[in-house]
Coordinates of N, CA, C and O in Angstrom, one line a residue:
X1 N 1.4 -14.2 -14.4 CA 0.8 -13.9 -13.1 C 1.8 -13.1 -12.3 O 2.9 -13.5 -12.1
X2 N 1.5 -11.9 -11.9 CA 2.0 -11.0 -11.1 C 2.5 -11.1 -9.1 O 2.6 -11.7 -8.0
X3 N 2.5 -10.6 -9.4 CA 2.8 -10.8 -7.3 C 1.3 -10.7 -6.8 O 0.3 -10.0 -7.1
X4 N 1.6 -11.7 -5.7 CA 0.2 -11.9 -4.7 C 0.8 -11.8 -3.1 O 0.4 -12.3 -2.1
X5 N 1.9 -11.0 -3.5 CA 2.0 -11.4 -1.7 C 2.0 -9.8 -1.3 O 1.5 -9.1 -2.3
X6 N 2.4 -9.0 -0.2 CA 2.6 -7.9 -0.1 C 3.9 -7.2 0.3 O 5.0 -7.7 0.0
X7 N 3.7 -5.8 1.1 CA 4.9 -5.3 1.4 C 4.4 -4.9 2.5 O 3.3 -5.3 2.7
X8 N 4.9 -4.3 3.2 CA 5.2 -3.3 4.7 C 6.1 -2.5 5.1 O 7.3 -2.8 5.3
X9 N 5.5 -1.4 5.1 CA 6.5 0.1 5.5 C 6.4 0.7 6.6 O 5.4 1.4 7.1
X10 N 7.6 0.3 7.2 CA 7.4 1.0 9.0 C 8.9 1.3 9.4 O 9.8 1.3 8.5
X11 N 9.2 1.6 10.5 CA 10.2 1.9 11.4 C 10.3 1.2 12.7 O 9.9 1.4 13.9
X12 N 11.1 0.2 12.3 CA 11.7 -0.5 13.7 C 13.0 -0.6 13.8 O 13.7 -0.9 12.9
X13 N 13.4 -0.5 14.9 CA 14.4 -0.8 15.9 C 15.0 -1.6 15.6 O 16.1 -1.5 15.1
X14 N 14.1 -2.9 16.3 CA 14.9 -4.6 16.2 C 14.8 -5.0 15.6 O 14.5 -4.3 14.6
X15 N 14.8 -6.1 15.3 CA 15.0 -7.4 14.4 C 13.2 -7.8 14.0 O 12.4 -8.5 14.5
X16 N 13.2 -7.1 13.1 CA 11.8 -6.6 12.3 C 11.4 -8.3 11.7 O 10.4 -8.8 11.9
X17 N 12.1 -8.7 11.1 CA 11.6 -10.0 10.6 C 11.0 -11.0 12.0 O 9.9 -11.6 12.0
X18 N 11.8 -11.0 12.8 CA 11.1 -11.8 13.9 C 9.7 -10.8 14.5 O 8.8 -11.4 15.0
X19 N 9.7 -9.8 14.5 CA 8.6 -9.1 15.2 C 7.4 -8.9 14.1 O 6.2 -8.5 14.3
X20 N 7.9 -9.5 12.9 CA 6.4 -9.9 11.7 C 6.7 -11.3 12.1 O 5.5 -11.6 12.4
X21 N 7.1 -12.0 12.2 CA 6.5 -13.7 12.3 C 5.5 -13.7 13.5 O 4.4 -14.3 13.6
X22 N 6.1 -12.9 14.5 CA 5.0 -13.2 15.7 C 3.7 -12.3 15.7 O 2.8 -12.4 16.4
X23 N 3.8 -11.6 14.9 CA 2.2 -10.8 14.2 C 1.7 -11.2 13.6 O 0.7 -10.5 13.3
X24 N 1.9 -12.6 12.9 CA 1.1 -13.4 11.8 C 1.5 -12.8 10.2 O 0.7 -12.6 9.3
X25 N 2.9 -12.7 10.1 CA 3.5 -12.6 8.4 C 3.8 -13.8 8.4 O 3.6 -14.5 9.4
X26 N 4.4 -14.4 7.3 CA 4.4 -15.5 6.6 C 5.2 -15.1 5.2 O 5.1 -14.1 4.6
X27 N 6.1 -16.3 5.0 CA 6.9 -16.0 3.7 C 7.4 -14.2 3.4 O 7.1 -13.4 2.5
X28 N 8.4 -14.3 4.9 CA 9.1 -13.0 4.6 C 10.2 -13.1 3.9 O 10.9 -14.1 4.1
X29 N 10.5 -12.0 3.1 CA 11.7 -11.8 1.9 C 12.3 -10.7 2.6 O 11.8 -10.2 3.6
X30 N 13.3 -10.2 2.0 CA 14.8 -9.4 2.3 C 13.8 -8.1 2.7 O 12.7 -7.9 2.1
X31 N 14.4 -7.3 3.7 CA 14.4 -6.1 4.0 C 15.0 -5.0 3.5 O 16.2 -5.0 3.5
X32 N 14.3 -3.9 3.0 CA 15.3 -2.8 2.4 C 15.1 -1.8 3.3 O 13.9 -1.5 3.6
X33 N 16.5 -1.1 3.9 CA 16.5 -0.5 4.8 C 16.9 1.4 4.1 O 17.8 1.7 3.3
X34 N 15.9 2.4 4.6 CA 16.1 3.4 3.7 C 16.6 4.3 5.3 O 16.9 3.6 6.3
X35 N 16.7 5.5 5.3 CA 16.8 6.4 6.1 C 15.7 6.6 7.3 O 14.5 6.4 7.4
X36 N 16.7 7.1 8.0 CA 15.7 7.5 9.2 C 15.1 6.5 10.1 O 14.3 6.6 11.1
X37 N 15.7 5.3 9.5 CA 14.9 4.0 10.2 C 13.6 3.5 9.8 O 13.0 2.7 10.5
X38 N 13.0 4.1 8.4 CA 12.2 3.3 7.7 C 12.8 1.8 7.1 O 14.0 1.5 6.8
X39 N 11.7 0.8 7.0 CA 11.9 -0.5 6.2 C 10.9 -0.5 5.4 O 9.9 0.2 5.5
X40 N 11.3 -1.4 4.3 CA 10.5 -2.2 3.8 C 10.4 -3.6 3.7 O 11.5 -4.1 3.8
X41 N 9.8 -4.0 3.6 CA 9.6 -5.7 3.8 C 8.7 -6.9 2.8 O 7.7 -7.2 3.4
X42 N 8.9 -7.7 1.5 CA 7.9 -8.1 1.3 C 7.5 -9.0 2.0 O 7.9 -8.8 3.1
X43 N 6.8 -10.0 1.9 CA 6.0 -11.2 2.6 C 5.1 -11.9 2.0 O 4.4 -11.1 1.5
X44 N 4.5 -13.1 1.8 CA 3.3 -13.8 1.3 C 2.5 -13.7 1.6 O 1.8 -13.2 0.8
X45 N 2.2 -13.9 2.7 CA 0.8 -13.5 3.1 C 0.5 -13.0 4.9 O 1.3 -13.6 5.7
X46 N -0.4 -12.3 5.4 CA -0.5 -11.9 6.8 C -2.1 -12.0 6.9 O -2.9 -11.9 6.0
X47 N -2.3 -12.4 8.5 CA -3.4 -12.3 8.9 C -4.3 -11.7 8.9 O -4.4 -11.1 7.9
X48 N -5.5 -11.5 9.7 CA -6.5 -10.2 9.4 C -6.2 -9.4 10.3 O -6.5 -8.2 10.2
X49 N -5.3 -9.8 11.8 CA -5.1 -8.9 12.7 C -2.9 -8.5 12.7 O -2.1 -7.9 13.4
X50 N -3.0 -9.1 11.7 CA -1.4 -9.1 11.7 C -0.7 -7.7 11.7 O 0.2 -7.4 12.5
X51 N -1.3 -6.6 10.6 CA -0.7 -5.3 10.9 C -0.8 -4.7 12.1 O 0.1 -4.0 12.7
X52 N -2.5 -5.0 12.9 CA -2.2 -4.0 14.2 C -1.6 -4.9 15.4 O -1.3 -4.3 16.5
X53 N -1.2 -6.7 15.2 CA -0.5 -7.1 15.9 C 1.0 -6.4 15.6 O 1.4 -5.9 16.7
X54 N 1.6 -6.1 14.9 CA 2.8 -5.7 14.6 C 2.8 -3.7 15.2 O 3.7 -3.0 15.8
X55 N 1.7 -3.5 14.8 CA 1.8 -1.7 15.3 C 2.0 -1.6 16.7 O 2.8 -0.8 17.3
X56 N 1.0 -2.7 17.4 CA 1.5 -3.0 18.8 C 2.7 -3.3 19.1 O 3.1 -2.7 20.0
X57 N 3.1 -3.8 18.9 CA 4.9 -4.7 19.4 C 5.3 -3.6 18.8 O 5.9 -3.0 19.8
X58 N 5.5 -2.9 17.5 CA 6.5 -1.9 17.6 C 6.8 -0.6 18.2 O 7.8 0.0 18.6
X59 N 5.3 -0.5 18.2 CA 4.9 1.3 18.7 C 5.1 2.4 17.6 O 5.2 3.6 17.8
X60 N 5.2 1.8 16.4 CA 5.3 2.5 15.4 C 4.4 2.5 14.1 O 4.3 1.5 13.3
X61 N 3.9 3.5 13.9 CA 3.1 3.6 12.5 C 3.5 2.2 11.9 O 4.2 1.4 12.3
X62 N 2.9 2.2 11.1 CA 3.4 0.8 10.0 C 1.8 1.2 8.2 O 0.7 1.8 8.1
X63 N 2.3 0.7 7.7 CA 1.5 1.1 6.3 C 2.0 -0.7 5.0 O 3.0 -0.9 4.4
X64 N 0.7 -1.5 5.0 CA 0.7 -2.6 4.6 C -0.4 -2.6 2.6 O -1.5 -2.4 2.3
X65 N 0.6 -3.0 2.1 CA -0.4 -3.1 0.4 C 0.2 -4.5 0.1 O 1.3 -5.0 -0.2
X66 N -1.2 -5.1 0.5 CA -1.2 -6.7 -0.3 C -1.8 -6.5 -1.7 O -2.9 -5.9 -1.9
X67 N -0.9 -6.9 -2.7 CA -1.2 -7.5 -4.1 C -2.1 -7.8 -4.2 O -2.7 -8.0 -3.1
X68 N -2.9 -8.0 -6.0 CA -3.5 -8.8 -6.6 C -2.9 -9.4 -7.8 O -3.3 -9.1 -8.9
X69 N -2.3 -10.1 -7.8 CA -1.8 -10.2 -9.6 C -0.8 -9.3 -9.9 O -0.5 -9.3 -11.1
X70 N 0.1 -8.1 -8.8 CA 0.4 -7.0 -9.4 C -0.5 -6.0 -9.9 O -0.2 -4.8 -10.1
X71 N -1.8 -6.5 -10.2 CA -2.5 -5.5 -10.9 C -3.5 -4.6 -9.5 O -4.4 -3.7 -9.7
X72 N -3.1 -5.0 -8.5 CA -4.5 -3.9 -7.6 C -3.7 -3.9 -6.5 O -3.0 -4.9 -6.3
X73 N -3.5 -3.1 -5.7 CA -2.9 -2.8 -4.3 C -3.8 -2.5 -3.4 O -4.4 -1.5 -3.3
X74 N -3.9 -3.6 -2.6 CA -5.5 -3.1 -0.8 C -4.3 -2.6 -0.4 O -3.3 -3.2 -0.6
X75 N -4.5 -1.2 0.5 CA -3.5 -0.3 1.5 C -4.2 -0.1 2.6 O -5.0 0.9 2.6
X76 N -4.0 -0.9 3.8 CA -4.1 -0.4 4.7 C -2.8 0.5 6.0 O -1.6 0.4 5.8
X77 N -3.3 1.2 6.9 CA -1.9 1.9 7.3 C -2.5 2.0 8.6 O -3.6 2.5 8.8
X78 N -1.7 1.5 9.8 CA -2.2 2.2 11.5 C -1.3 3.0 12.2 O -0.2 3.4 11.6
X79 N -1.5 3.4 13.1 CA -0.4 4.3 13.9 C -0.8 3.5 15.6 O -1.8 2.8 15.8
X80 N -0.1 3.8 16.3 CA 0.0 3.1 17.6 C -1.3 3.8 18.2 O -1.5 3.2 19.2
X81 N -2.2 4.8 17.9 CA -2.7 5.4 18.7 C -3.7 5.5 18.3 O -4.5 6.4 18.5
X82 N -4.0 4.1 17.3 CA -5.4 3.5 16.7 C -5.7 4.6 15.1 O -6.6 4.5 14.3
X83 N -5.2 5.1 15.1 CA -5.1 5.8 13.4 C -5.0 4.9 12.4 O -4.2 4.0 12.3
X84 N -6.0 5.1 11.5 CA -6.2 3.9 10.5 C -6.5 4.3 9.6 O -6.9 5.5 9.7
X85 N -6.4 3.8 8.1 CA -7.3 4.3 6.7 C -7.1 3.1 5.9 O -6.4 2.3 6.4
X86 N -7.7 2.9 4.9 CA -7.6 1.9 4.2 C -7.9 2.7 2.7 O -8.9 3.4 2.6
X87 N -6.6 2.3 1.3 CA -7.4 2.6 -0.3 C -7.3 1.6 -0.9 O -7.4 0.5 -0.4
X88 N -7.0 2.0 -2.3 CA -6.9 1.1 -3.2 C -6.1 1.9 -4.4 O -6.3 3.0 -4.8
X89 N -5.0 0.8 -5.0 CA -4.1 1.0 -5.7 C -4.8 0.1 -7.0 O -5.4 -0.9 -7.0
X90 N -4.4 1.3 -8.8 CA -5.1 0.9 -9.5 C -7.0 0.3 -9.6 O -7.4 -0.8 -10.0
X91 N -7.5 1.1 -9.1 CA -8.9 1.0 -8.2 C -10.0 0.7 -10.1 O -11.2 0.6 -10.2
X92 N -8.9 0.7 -11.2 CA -9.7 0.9 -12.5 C -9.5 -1.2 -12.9 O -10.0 -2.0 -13.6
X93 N -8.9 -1.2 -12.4 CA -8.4 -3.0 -12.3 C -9.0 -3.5 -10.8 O -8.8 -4.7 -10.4
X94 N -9.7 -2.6 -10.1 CA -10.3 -3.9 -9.1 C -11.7 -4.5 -9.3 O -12.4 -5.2 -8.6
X95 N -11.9 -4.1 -10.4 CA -13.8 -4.2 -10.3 C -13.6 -5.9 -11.3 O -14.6 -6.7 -11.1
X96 N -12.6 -6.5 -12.0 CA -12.1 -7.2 -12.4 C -12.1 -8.6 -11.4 O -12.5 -9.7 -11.5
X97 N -11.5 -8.0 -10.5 CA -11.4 -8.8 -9.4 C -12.3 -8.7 -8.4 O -11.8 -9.1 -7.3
X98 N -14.0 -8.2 -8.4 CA -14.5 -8.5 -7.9 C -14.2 -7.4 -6.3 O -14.5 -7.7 -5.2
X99 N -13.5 -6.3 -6.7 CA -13.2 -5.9 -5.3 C -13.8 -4.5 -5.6 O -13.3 -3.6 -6.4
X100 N -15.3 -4.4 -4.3 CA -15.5 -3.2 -4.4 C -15.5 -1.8 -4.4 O -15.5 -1.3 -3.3
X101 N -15.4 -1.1 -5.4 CA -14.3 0.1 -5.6 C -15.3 1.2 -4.4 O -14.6 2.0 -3.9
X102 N -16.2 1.3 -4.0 CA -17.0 2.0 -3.4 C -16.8 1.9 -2.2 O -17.3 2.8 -1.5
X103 N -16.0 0.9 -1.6 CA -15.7 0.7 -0.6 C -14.3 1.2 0.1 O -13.8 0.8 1.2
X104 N -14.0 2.1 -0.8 CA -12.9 2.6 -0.7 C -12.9 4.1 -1.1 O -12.1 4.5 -2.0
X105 N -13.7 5.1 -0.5 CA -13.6 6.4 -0.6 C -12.4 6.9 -1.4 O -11.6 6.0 -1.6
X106 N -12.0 7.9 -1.7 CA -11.0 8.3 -2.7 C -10.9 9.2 -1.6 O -9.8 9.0 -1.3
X107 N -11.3 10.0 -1.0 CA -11.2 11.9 -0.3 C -11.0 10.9 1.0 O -10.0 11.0 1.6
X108 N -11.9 10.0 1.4 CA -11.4 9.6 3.1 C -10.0 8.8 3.1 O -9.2 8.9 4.0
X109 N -9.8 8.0 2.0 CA -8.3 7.7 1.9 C -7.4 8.7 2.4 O -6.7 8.7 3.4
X110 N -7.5 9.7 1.2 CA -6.6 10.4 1.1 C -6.5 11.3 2.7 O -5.5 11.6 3.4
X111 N -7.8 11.4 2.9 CA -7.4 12.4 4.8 C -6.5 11.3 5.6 O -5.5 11.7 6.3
X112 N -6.9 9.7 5.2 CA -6.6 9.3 6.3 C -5.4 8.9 6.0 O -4.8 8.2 6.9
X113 N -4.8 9.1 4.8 CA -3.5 9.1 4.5 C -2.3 10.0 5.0 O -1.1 9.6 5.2
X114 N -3.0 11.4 5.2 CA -2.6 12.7 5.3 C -2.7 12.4 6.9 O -1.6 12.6 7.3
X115 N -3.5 12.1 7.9 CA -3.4 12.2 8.9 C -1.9 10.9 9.3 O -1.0 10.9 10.1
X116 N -2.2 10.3 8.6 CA -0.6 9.1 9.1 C 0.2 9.3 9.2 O 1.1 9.3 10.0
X117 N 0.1 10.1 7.5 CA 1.5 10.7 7.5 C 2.4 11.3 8.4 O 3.5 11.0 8.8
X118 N 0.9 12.7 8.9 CA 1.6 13.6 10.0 C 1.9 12.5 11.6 O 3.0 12.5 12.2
X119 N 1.1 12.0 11.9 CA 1.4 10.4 12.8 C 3.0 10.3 13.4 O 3.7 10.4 14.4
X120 N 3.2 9.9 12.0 CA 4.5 9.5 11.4 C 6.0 10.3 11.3 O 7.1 9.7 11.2
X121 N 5.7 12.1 11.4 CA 6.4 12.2 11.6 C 6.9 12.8 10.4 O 7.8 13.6 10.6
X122 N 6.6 12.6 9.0 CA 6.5 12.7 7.5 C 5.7 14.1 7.4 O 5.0 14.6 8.2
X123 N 6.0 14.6 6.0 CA 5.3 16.0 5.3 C 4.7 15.5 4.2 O 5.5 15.3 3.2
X124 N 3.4 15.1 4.1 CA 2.8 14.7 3.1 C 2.7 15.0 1.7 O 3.4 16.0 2.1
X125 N 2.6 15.2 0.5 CA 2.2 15.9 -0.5 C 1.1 15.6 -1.2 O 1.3 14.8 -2.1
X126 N -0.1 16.1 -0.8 CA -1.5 16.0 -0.7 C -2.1 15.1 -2.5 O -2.2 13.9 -2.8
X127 N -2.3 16.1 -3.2 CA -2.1 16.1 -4.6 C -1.7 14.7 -4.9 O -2.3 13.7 -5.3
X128 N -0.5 14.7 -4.7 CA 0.3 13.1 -5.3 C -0.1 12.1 -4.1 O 0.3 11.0 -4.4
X129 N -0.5 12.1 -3.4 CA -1.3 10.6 -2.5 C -2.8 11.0 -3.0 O -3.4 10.0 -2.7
X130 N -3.4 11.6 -3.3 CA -4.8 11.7 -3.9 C -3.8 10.7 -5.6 O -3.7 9.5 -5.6
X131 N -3.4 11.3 -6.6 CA -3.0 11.0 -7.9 C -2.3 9.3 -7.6 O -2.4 8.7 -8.6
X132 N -1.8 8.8 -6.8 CA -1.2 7.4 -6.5 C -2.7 6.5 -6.3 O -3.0 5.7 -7.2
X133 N -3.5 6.8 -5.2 CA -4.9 6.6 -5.5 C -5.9 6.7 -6.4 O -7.0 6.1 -6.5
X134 N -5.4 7.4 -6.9 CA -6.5 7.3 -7.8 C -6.0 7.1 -9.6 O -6.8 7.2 -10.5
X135 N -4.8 6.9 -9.6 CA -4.0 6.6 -10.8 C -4.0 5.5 -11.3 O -4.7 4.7 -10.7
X136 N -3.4 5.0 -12.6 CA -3.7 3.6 -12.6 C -1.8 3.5 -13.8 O -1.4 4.3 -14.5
X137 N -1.4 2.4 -13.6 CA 0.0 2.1 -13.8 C -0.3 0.4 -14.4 O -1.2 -0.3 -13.9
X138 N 0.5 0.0 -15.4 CA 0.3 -1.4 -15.5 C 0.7 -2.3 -14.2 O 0.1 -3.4 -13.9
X139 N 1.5 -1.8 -13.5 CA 2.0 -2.3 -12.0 C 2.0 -1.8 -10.9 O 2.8 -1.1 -10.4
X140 N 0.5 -2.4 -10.0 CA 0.4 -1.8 -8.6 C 1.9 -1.4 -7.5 O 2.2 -0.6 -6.5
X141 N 2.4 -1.9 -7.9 CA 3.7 -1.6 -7.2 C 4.5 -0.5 -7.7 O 5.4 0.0 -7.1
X142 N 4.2 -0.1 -8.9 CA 4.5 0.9 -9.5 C 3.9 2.5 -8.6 O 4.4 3.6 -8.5
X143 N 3.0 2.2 -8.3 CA 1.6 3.0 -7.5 C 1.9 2.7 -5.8 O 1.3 3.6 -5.1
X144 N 2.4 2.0 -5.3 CA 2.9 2.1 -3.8 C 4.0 2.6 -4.0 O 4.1 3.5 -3.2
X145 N 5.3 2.6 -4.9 CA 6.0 3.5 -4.7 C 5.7 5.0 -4.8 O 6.2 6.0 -4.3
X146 N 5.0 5.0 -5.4 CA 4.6 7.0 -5.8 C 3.9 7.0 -4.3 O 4.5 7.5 -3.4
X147 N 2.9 6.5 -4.0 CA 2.4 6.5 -2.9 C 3.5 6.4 -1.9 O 4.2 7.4 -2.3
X148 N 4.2 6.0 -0.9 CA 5.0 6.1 -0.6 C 6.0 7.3 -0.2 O 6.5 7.7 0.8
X149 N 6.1 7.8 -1.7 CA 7.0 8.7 -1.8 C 5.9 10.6 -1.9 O 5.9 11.8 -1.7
X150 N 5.1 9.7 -2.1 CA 3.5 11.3 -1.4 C 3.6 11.0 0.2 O 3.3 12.0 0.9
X151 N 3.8 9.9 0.7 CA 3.2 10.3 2.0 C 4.5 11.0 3.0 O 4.6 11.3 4.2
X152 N 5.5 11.0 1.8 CA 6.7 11.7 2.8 C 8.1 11.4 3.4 O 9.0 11.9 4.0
X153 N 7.8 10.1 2.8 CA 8.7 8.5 3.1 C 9.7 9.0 2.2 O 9.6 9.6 1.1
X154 N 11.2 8.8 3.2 CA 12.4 8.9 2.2 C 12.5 8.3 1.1 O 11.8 7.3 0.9
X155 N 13.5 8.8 0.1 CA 14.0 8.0 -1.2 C 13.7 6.9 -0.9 O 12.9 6.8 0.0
X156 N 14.1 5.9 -1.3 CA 15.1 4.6 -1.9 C 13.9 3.9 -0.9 O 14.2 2.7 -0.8
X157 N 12.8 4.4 -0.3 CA 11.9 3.5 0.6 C 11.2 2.3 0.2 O 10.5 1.7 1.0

């Protein structure tokens, strides 16, 4: 059995673990801190309003992929200024799990990927957040880092 909990990638300031407890995260693990003031963060489980609770308190983009098994990644991402998109990681392993792949545009992803990015402050690389989307890896997390690393996000993010 693979990981069921998620991650979160944003830029904060303060003391980021207390500012996901009071957004509704749960079972937070260690922070990896990259450049520029990006984090990463895993966690067990978050709310249904927990990301745009946290986009508010920080004032900063934020971009959240809860697990399935490791095998499927739901991605959603906001920006302070109500910018949103939602895909899906390994989208050839969601129909398995009952998770509708149709519901998840492949081309509106990718715009609304492309618009965060720029949000954010990041230089996208179009092509490879389309190919992370629409790729498939024995490990979803294998596929948020490529993703990740298309939307512009330093190394070691």
């Amino acid at each position: 059995m693979g990981n069921s909990g998620g991650s979160l990638t944003t830029r904060a300031a303060g003391e980021l673990h207390q500012l996901m407890r009071a957004a509704g995260f749960t079972g937070i693990d260690d922070t990896r801190a990259s450049v520029k003031g990006w984090q990463v963060t895993d966690f067990a489980d978050a709310g249904p309003s927990s990301l745009a609770n946290l986009v508010r308190r920080l004032g900063a983009p934020a971009l959240m992929v809860s697990y399935v098994d490791s095998d499927v990644g739901l991605v959603e991402a906001l920006t302070p200024d109500g910018g949103s998109w939602e895909g899906l990681l390994n989208p050839e392993l969601a129909e398995s799990y009952e998770i509708p792949v149709e519901h998840f545009p492949v081309e509106a992803a990718v715009a609304g990927a492309l618009a965060w990015s720029a949000a954010a402050g990041l230089t996208p690389d179009e092509e490879a957040v389309r190919q992370a989307l629409t790729g498939s890896e024995l490990f979803a997390e294998e596929l948020s880092s490529a993703l990740l690393t298309a939307l512009g996000l330093p190394e070691g993010t």
